[in-house]
Amino acid sequence: MNKIFSAPASFEAEHSLLSLAANETDTAIVITDNLGKAIYVNDGFTRMLGYTSAEMWGKLPSAMVCGPYTDTETLQRIRQHVSSGESFRAEILIYDRWGKPLWISAVVNAVKSEQGECTAMVGVWTDITNTKMHEVLQHKVLHALVREAPILGVMRLICTEVERIAPEVMISIRRLDEYKRLWTLGAPSLPADYVKAMDGLMLGHAIEDCEIPGLEGQLVIFAEQTPDSFWGRQKDLAQECGLVTCWWHVIRSSDGCTLGTLAFYYRETRGPDNLHRHLADVSLNLCSLALEREASKENIRRLAYYDGLTGLPNRSALVARIESLLAEATREGCALALLFIDLDRFKQVNDSFGHPAGDTLLCEVARRVKECLGKFDVAGRLSGDEFVVALMPCDAGKAVARCESIMAKLNGPFTIGPTIVTPTASVGIALFPQHGDSVHTLLLHADMAMYHAKSKGRHRYSMFNPELNRISQENLKLERALREALHNDQLQLHYQPQVRLEDESLHGVEALARWHHPDFGMVPPERFVTLAEERGMIADLDHWVIHAACGQLRKWRCLGLAIPHVSVNVSPTTFSDQAFPGWIARTLAENGVCAADLMLEVTEGVLLDTVSGAFANLNAVRDLGVRLSVDDFGTGYSSLSYLYRMPVAELKLDKSFVRELEYNESARALSSAVISIGASLRLAIVAEGVESDAQRRTLQAQGCKVAQGYLFARPMEADKLTAWLTCSPPPASVCRS
Ligand code: C2E
Ligand code: CA
Ligand code: CA
């Protein structure tokens, strides 16, 4: 049996055991008389607070241990309990005999006489500095973070709590900006002059050079510090301000990045004690948490309000800004203009050069738009290739002038790989207050005006007018009707002969889509092809055309008509689809025509596309035996080098050059160059849009072998072509329709 638990031999023995217990514990025990004056303290009390039993005798303990930051309300409450002889518990910041602060938890019990009067109080005090520190500091700061308190408030809280716990410390918390400069977030007790002088200084090597272990920190003594160190940079000022040493740390993020610094300054030559180390440890974690949260909030804000690609405000930020401009315009009674900018043929750039190139172009456009902005103007990216600019103050006349200058700016050359493109845009303008008084109405109306500009042939602007509301409705109807027409086989194909100039024999025919709608009448191909491109129906349209053309060719063959081939127009979107070559092979087989009977007309962009499926498809289609023709040659991109590498059989000299042949020296030079390139690469050249004999003679003199145009025949229905062909020999003048 353990001796301690055997019955005490005598009263003396029991007393000595009790005093052993009382003195060997780490808790402080203090007994006071009925007036609250100390009559006993144990050794634990002396160890904790430095006061001996003799020193405490007859003193009020609360008076001995209170200090500059002891909470006066709690003190008051304790004194009331003592004077009324009631038991109580309390937590309070006290100071030892050397002024070091510590948090204690006191449990004080009243000892009562038989009559119920308080004869003494027994207090048991436990040092809870460490736990209290976590609680006070951590709890309050975490609470503030949860409440989304602003970063400066959170930092101020850390500073005050640290300095409350360790009043000899003057804390500073600084944040590192993207240029490696430090800015003060909190330094409530440091002299303002010093704080100001340190702000914005480059941390420079101080952080990268020394791998400061989290808790160790670095101690700087201002009287000794070499002048090149960051902390010593203002050492004279520091000394003038009475700062003697500085113990500093790097605040790091969870992944080790430097976020800022935490420094404890002292007015005496000293380093940190255990309490300070502990405080620094807790504060570093809290600072890191708060700064990281701030960074991610900032990031979220950027993501939420800015377009990640161009850095322009996104739709929601733009709407908010325009709303506030509108409010201001209403207050000031001034006008505002919204420009809705949509790049022309941006899809083609994407399809031809790949999405990274498209992205680069969008960034460049954003940069150019920004350069056009005045002080109060706002620009943003709505989506894809749509940008919006709000101009204020701005009336109709000014809007048009500004719009023209933005369009001119956008039209500057831009290099994509080996190719130079000159971006163009279609712009719609809506004015406040005439065309609407809310952001949404104005955007809608500017959008309609933009559509109108686009349908008028791109690279134009158009001002909203109420008539456009009707047109927009009509476009919607047209879209619906086109879907229906495609679905119900209501389109037709017309065929235009391509004629060999030497003997007017047939080189081939080009199939051109025609749409006659019972309500809308003849819809021009430019209109419905563009609509199909914009509304995602172009592949259906192209498939329908190829199918119908192959079917027709077969019929002609059955009739014994010698039609060398049929050319069809294929849009880049259709062509770049991975499944396209397989689909072509099946369509040829289904219609019983061979690959050599089909010529696909593609635009230059398709040949330059090295990223999307178009590149692979060029070879796959060629391998099938289907030939490729470059349509509208000369209007697209200014790179010819691709022609050497590409599996191309034919170039179609664009009709805009042919039209100018008689009057324009450059057009003649260009057509001559195209014809000789064709000859040297063994490509057939087909001149498009030949309308006059003079054009025909010029082309022929330049060595052009094949032409297509109203001079020979207009596009015509299949039956008419049969008739046209059977007029033999075909005197062009008679058969022209
Ligand atoms: P494109 O491929 O350049 O077609 C030639 C256009 O020039 C046709 O216009 C034709 O009617 C016209 N044309 C022919 N000879 C002359 C002439 O002597 N003078 C003038 N001024 N024009 C002439 P169309 O049929 O209105 O087609 C316009 C455009 O619509 C075509 O230009 C083509 O890009 C597109 N398109 C037409 N049909 C289809 C189709 O089935 N699929 C696709 N993807 N696009 C098509
Ligand atoms: Ca064509
Ligand atoms: Ca053409």
mmCIF file of N, CA, C and O and ligand atoms in Angstrom, residues 498 510-512 567-570 601-603 629-632 652 655 688 708, ligand 2:
data_model
loop_
_atom_site.group_PDB
_atom_site.id
_atom_site.type_symbol
_atom_site.label_atom_id
_atom_site.label_comp_id
_atom_site.label_asym_id
_atom_site.label_seq_id
_atom_site.Cartn_x
_atom_site.Cartn_y
_atom_site.Cartn_z
ATOM 1 N N GLN A 498 -18.887 27.123 -116.019
ATOM 2 C CA GLN A 498 -17.534 27.675 -116.080
ATOM 3 C C GLN A 498 -17.004 27.261 -117.457
ATOM 4 O O GLN A 498 -17.025 26.073 -117.794
ATOM 5 N N GLU A 510 -20.783 25.521 -111.237
ATOM 6 C CA GLU A 510 -20.809 25.801 -109.797
ATOM 7 C C GLU A 510 -22.249 25.759 -109.320
ATOM 8 O O GLU A 510 -23.131 26.394 -109.912
ATOM 9 N N ALA A 511 -22.464 25.000 -108.264
ATOM 10 C CA ALA A 511 -23.809 24.913 -107.691
ATOM 11 C C ALA A 511 -23.989 26.060 -106.701
ATOM 12 O O ALA A 511 -23.129 26.277 -105.841
ATOM 13 N N LEU A 512 -25.074 26.815 -106.834
ATOM 14 C CA LEU A 512 -25.334 27.940 -105.937
ATOM 15 C C LEU A 512 -26.738 27.788 -105.354
ATOM 16 O O LEU A 512 -27.700 27.532 -106.093
ATOM 17 N N SER A 567 -18.920 22.087 -108.908
ATOM 18 C CA SER A 567 -18.250 22.748 -107.774
ATOM 19 C C SER A 567 -19.293 23.134 -106.737
ATOM 20 O O SER A 567 -20.346 23.652 -107.095
ATOM 21 N N VAL A 568 -18.972 22.913 -105.469
ATOM 22 C CA VAL A 568 -19.884 23.388 -104.413
ATOM 23 C C VAL A 568 -19.099 24.233 -103.414
ATOM 24 O O VAL A 568 -17.903 24.039 -103.217
ATOM 25 N N ASN A 569 -19.792 25.183 -102.804
ATOM 26 C CA ASN A 569 -19.160 26.052 -101.801
ATOM 27 C C ASN A 569 -19.261 25.385 -100.440
ATOM 28 O O ASN A 569 -20.340 24.962 -100.027
ATOM 29 N N VAL A 570 -18.132 25.306 -99.740
ATOM 30 C CA VAL A 570 -18.149 24.692 -98.402
ATOM 31 C C VAL A 570 -17.605 25.709 -97.408
ATOM 32 O O VAL A 570 -16.505 26.244 -97.592
ATOM 33 N N GLU A 601 -15.220 24.190 -103.145
ATOM 34 C CA GLU A 601 -14.687 25.554 -103.097
ATOM 35 C C GLU A 601 -14.580 25.988 -101.642
ATOM 36 O O GLU A 601 -15.586 26.030 -100.928
ATOM 37 N N VAL A 602 -13.354 26.262 -101.236
ATOM 38 C CA VAL A 602 -13.155 26.745 -99.855
ATOM 39 C C VAL A 602 -12.465 28.109 -99.927
ATOM 40 O O VAL A 602 -11.868 28.449 -100.932
ATOM 41 N N THR A 603 -12.554 28.853 -98.835
ATOM 42 C CA THR A 603 -11.873 30.157 -98.819
ATOM 43 C C THR A 603 -10.446 29.979 -98.304
ATOM 44 O O THR A 603 -10.109 28.953 -97.718
ATOM 45 N N SER A 629 -10.787 23.863 -104.621
ATOM 46 C CA SER A 629 -10.638 25.127 -105.323
ATOM 47 C C SER A 629 -10.621 26.243 -104.276
ATOM 48 O O SER A 629 -11.362 26.189 -103.298
ATOM 49 N N VAL A 630 -9.753 27.240 -104.485
ATOM 50 C CA VAL A 630 -9.718 28.360 -103.529
ATOM 51 C C VAL A 630 -10.608 29.471 -104.060
ATOM 52 O O VAL A 630 -10.302 30.100 -105.078
ATOM 53 N N ASP A 631 -11.720 29.707 -103.345
ATOM 54 C CA ASP A 631 -12.728 30.674 -103.768
ATOM 55 C C ASP A 631 -12.301 32.092 -103.388
ATOM 56 O O ASP A 631 -11.513 32.280 -102.462
ATOM 57 N N ASP A 632 -12.812 33.057 -104.099
ATOM 58 C CA ASP A 632 -12.572 34.481 -103.800
ATOM 59 C C ASP A 632 -11.083 34.762 -103.637
ATOM 60 O O ASP A 632 -10.677 35.531 -102.760
ATOM 61 N N LYS A 652 -9.849 30.571 -107.801
ATOM 62 C CA LYS A 652 -10.872 31.393 -108.445
ATOM 63 C C LYS A 652 -10.570 32.855 -108.193
ATOM 64 O O LYS A 652 -10.676 33.326 -107.047
ATOM 65 N N LYS A 655 -14.214 38.114 -108.142
ATOM 66 C CA LYS A 655 -14.883 38.980 -109.112
ATOM 67 C C LYS A 655 -14.606 40.454 -108.878
ATOM 68 O O LYS A 655 -14.724 41.261 -109.794
ATOM 69 N N GLU A 688 -13.825 34.769 -111.943
ATOM 70 C CA GLU A 688 -15.247 34.861 -111.576
ATOM 71 C C GLU A 688 -15.836 36.183 -112.045
ATOM 72 O O GLU A 688 -15.119 37.182 -112.104
ATOM 73 N N GLN A 708 -16.076 32.398 -115.572
ATOM 74 C CA GLN A 708 -17.441 32.148 -115.126
ATOM 75 C C GLN A 708 -18.067 33.521 -114.962
ATOM 76 O O GLN A 708 -17.435 34.420 -114.418
HETATM 77 CA CA CA B 2 -17.947 29.951 -104.995
#
